[in-house]
Tab-separated table of C-alpha atoms in Angstrom:
chain	number	residue	atom	x	y	z
A	80	UNK	CA	-9.880	-10.840	-13.117
A	81	UNK	CA	-11.245	-8.128	-11.214
A	82	UNK	CA	-7.980	-7.287	-9.189
A	83	UNK	CA	-7.032	-8.389	-5.897
A	84	UNK	CA	-9.748	-9.289	-3.537
A	85	UNK	CA	-9.814	-9.635	0.100
A	86	UNK	CA	-12.248	-10.867	2.794
A	87	UNK	CA	-13.738	-10.000	4.627
A	88	UNK	CA	-13.941	-6.141	4.130
A	89	UNK	CA	-14.583	-5.201	7.922
A	90	UNK	CA	-14.043	-7.593	11.029
A	91	UNK	CA	-15.080	-7.125	14.353
A	92	UNK	CA	-13.791	-9.263	17.024
A	93	UNK	CA	-13.457	-9.695	20.774
A	94	UNK	CA	-10.408	-9.901	22.606
A	95	UNK	CA	-8.784	-13.095	22.429
A	96	UNK	CA	-10.611	-14.506	19.539
A	97	UNK	CA	-9.046	-15.866	16.599
A	98	UNK	CA	-9.659	-14.280	13.172
A	99	UNK	CA	-8.656	-15.324	9.531
A	100	UNK	CA	-8.348	-13.226	6.469
A	101	UNK	CA	-8.121	-14.108	3.017
A	102	UNK	CA	-6.819	-12.643	-0.148
A	103	UNK	CA	-7.100	-13.512	-3.931
A	104	UNK	CA	-4.297	-11.757	-5.987
A	105	UNK	CA	-4.486	-11.366	-9.706
A	106	UNK	CA	-4.034	-14.970	-11.404
A	107	UNK	CA	-1.110	-14.636	-12.813
A	108	UNK	CA	0.878	-12.452	-10.228
A	109	UNK	CA	3.046	-15.174	-8.418
A	110	UNK	CA	4.436	-12.889	-5.677
A	111	UNK	CA	1.925	-11.980	-2.627
A	112	UNK	CA	2.420	-9.513	0.320
A	113	UNK	CA	0.645	-8.689	3.610
A	114	UNK	CA	0.892	-5.240	4.900
A	115	UNK	CA	-0.847	-3.764	8.131
A	116	UNK	CA	-1.555	-0.106	8.601
A	117	UNK	CA	-2.758	1.761	11.478
A	118	UNK	CA	-4.748	5.091	11.547
A	119	UNK	CA	-2.360	7.819	10.327
A	120	UNK	CA	0.329	5.500	9.752
A	121	UNK	CA	2.078	4.135	6.236
A	122	UNK	CA	2.032	0.525	5.660
A	123	UNK	CA	4.211	-1.897	7.453
A	124	UNK	CA	5.340	-4.828	5.809
A	125	UNK	CA	3.996	-7.983	7.392
A	126	UNK	CA	5.103	-10.894	5.142
A	127	UNK	CA	5.498	-11.929	1.578
A	128	UNK	CA	5.146	-15.363	-0.841
A	129	UNK	CA	6.557	-16.340	-3.868
A	130	UNK	CA	4.262	-18.629	-5.166
A	131	UNK	CA	3.672	-21.044	-2.000
A	132	UNK	CA	6.957	-20.387	-0.136
A	133	UNK	CA	6.912	-17.876	2.224
A	134	UNK	CA	10.529	-16.191	1.828
A	135	UNK	CA	10.135	-13.145	4.442
A	136	UNK	CA	8.560	-12.466	7.628
A	137	UNK	CA	8.627	-9.313	9.563
A	138	UNK	CA	9.536	-8.941	12.988
A	139	UNK	CA	6.149	-7.502	13.087
A	140	UNK	CA	4.597	-10.637	12.790
A	141	UNK	CA	4.373	-12.145	16.055
A	142	UNK	CA	3.768	-16.049	17.047
A	143	UNK	CA	0.239	-15.123	16.940
A	144	UNK	CA	0.501	-13.975	13.539
A	145	UNK	CA	0.280	-17.186	10.576
A	146	UNK	CA	0.107	-16.805	7.284
A	147	UNK	CA	-0.057	-19.603	4.015
A	148	UNK	CA	-0.416	-19.709	0.533
A	149	UNK	CA	-0.876	-23.128	0.135
A	150	UNK	CA	-1.373	-23.813	-3.268
A	151	UNK	CA	0.484	-20.548	-4.444
A	152	UNK	CA	-3.136	-18.846	-5.109
A	153	UNK	CA	-4.949	-17.236	-2.778
A	154	UNK	CA	-3.136	-16.799	0.826
A	155	UNK	CA	-4.810	-16.330	4.253
A	156	UNK	CA	-3.502	-14.352	7.295
A	157	UNK	CA	-4.467	-15.917	11.021
A	158	UNK	CA	-4.345	-13.843	13.906
A	159	UNK	CA	-4.873	-16.031	16.921
A	160	UNK	CA	-5.848	-14.416	20.395
A	161	UNK	CA	-6.361	-11.151	19.010
A	162	UNK	CA	-5.551	-8.112	21.210
A	163	UNK	CA	-6.604	-4.557	20.785
A	164	UNK	CA	-3.170	-3.533	19.316
A	165	UNK	CA	-3.883	-5.822	16.287
A	166	UNK	CA	-6.856	-3.252	15.389
A	167	UNK	CA	-5.505	-2.380	11.629
A	168	UNK	CA	-6.144	-2.144	7.968
A	169	UNK	CA	-4.970	-5.484	6.831
A	170	UNK	CA	-3.744	-4.869	3.039
A	171	UNK	CA	-2.797	-7.731	0.434
A	172	UNK	CA	-0.934	-6.998	-2.551
A	173	UNK	CA	0.330	-8.791	-5.569
A	174	UNK	CA	2.913	-8.616	-8.327
A	175	UNK	CA	4.781	-10.366	-10.662
A	176	UNK	CA	8.429	-11.683	-9.686
A	177	UNK	CA	10.087	-9.942	-12.795
A	178	UNK	CA	10.170	-6.969	-13.768
A	179	UNK	CA	9.716	-3.488	-11.674
A	180	UNK	CA	7.509	-4.760	-9.381
A	181	UNK	CA	3.919	-3.712	-10.093
A	182	UNK	CA	2.068	-4.037	-7.295
A	183	UNK	CA	-1.459	-4.262	-7.246
A	184	UNK	CA	-3.340	-3.869	-3.745
A	185	UNK	CA	-6.675	-5.312	-2.644
A	186	UNK	CA	-9.026	-2.750	-0.573
A	187	UNK	CA	-7.940	-4.316	2.752
A	188	UNK	CA	-9.449	-6.015	5.264
A	189	UNK	CA	-10.413	-3.662	8.239
A	190	UNK	CA	-9.802	-5.261	12.086
A	191	UNK	CA	-11.238	-3.961	14.955
A	192	UNK	CA	-10.891	-5.395	18.148
A	193	UNK	CA	-12.793	-4.828	21.056
B	298	UNK	CA	16.940	10.278	7.248
B	299	UNK	CA	14.244	8.568	5.364
B	300	UNK	CA	14.836	6.980	2.205
B	301	UNK	CA	11.467	8.441	0.600
B	302	UNK	CA	10.389	11.930	1.137
B	303	UNK	CA	7.396	13.343	0.746
B	304	UNK	CA	6.620	17.133	0.468
B	305	UNK	CA	4.241	18.856	1.662
B	306	UNK	CA	2.750	16.398	4.339
B	307	UNK	CA	-0.535	18.305	4.341
B	308	UNK	CA	-1.998	20.451	1.257
B	309	UNK	CA	-5.270	22.318	1.419
B	310	UNK	CA	-5.892	24.145	-1.529
B	311	UNK	CA	-9.471	25.562	-3.448
B	312	UNK	CA	-10.748	23.321	-6.361
B	313	UNK	CA	-9.653	24.335	-9.478
B	314	UNK	CA	-5.938	24.760	-8.456
B	315	UNK	CA	-3.224	22.871	-9.889
B	316	UNK	CA	-1.515	20.724	-7.074
B	317	UNK	CA	2.097	19.372	-7.178
B	318	UNK	CA	3.223	16.711	-4.552
B	319	UNK	CA	7.071	15.983	-4.515
B	320	UNK	CA	8.998	13.009	-3.626
B	321	UNK	CA	12.459	12.811	-3.646
B	322	UNK	CA	14.542	9.429	-2.972
B	323	UNK	CA	18.121	8.248	-1.634
B	324	UNK	CA	18.231	4.572	-2.819
B	325	UNK	CA	18.663	3.291	-6.219
B	326	UNK	CA	15.537	2.086	-7.463
B	327	UNK	CA	13.889	0.302	-10.468
B	328	UNK	CA	10.575	1.653	-10.097
B	329	UNK	CA	8.566	4.240	-8.349
B	330	UNK	CA	4.984	4.385	-7.312
B	331	UNK	CA	2.336	7.094	-6.741
B	332	UNK	CA	-0.459	5.493	-4.578
B	333	UNK	CA	-4.068	7.001	-3.563
B	334	UNK	CA	-5.843	6.385	-0.042
B	335	UNK	CA	-8.794	7.767	0.528
B	336	UNK	CA	-10.098	8.218	4.382
B	337	UNK	CA	-10.612	4.475	5.897
B	338	UNK	CA	-10.148	3.138	2.005
B	339	UNK	CA	-7.783	0.850	0.471
B	340	UNK	CA	-4.948	1.660	-1.338
B	341	UNK	CA	-5.228	2.710	-5.037
B	342	UNK	CA	-2.208	2.205	-7.752
B	343	UNK	CA	-1.859	5.442	-9.582
B	344	UNK	CA	1.239	5.195	-11.570
B	345	UNK	CA	4.185	2.980	-12.030
B	346	UNK	CA	7.000	4.938	-13.235
B	347	UNK	CA	10.513	4.187	-14.097
B	348	UNK	CA	11.323	7.124	-16.266
B	349	UNK	CA	10.002	10.217	-18.316
B	350	UNK	CA	6.299	10.853	-17.759
B	351	UNK	CA	2.922	9.592	-17.340
B	352	UNK	CA	-0.633	10.882	-17.596
B	353	UNK	CA	-3.989	9.523	-16.814
B	354	UNK	CA	-6.840	11.956	-16.821
B	355	UNK	CA	-6.012	14.701	-14.808
B	356	UNK	CA	-2.832	13.270	-13.041
B	357	UNK	CA	0.478	13.449	-14.583
B	358	UNK	CA	3.382	11.884	-12.937
B	359	UNK	CA	7.168	12.391	-13.485
B	360	UNK	CA	10.505	11.297	-12.475
B	361	UNK	CA	13.980	12.531	-12.989
B	362	UNK	CA	16.425	9.316	-12.470
B	363	UNK	CA	19.437	11.629	-11.966
B	364	UNK	CA	18.001	13.652	-9.705
B	365	UNK	CA	16.001	11.224	-7.848
B	366	UNK	CA	12.927	13.009	-7.574
B	367	UNK	CA	9.510	12.598	-8.858
B	368	UNK	CA	6.570	14.668	-8.615
B	369	UNK	CA	2.663	14.051	-9.217
B	370	UNK	CA	0.694	16.909	-10.495
B	371	UNK	CA	-3.492	17.237	-10.625
B	372	UNK	CA	-4.775	19.691	-12.881
B	373	UNK	CA	-7.763	21.230	-11.992
B	374	UNK	CA	-8.312	19.808	-8.762
B	375	UNK	CA	-11.806	18.606	-7.444
B	376	UNK	CA	-12.915	17.876	-3.779
B	377	UNK	CA	-13.109	14.055	-4.999
B	378	UNK	CA	-9.072	14.169	-5.188
B	379	UNK	CA	-9.143	14.840	-1.461
B	380	UNK	CA	-6.853	11.697	-0.272
B	381	UNK	CA	-3.641	10.827	0.871
B	382	UNK	CA	-1.044	10.396	-1.871
B	383	UNK	CA	1.899	8.294	-1.008
B	384	UNK	CA	4.992	7.718	-3.214
B	385	UNK	CA	6.503	4.245	-3.005
B	386	UNK	CA	10.039	3.068	-4.227
B	387	UNK	CA	10.977	-0.420	-5.759
B	388	UNK	CA	14.737	-0.938	-5.003
B	389	UNK	CA	14.679	-4.455	-6.907
B	390	UNK	CA	14.071	-6.679	-3.433
B	391	UNK	CA	10.879	-7.196	-2.730
B	392	UNK	CA	9.696	-4.255	-0.512
B	393	UNK	CA	8.041	-0.788	-1.318
B	394	UNK	CA	9.769	1.772	0.448
B	395	UNK	CA	7.132	4.105	1.369
B	396	UNK	CA	7.113	7.802	1.912
B	397	UNK	CA	5.016	9.160	5.108
B	398	UNK	CA	2.353	10.159	2.720
B	399	UNK	CA	0.679	14.064	1.548
B	400	UNK	CA	-2.639	14.594	3.080
B	401	UNK	CA	-4.437	16.688	0.404
B	402	UNK	CA	-7.466	18.201	0.810
B	403	UNK	CA	-9.422	20.267	-1.820
B	404	UNK	CA	-12.106	22.862	-0.924
B	405	UNK	CA	-15.003	23.714	-2.846
């Protein structure tokens, strides 16, 4: 297991297009998180899953955003009808549900909407 | 007032200097993370602390639970240490509470 993997690393898309990102967490981690980070800012929480259940969504996650974790393993984050304001680094992290929450982060997917 | 405060916000030092970054928090926590982010890069977890002190290479992290304070030290700093260092606390829910980060620049 090489940690949390995110794909793609970079994505450039035209405004109005849909994009989908993938996150593969550490295999034994049952919690998975999505964060968004814009330039010069700290990460903002978007949503998290425990196994396949999406237990919380931030109000930042508008109707254009949807996340899934169908089998409790990898997760996808889709953005529909992208806007320039969606340009950001999208970070995925995973952890065990029990204990003090040792997070492992992926390298992120940098989205540029042109 | 933010729940997690870091100081300084920006720090520039010469190569070889001893670096200290501080983090104070106002909430009850079960763990504190120190994280590193290079420009344009992802976030790397350096330490997770719930008590005492941890050391990894030239990095040392300490936490005082009673005083709600943690420090990250870098000994013999090097230009490759230049990055944003973030303190984040885990309060036992599902979210990390993030500090604003400290931007460190080490000049050769």
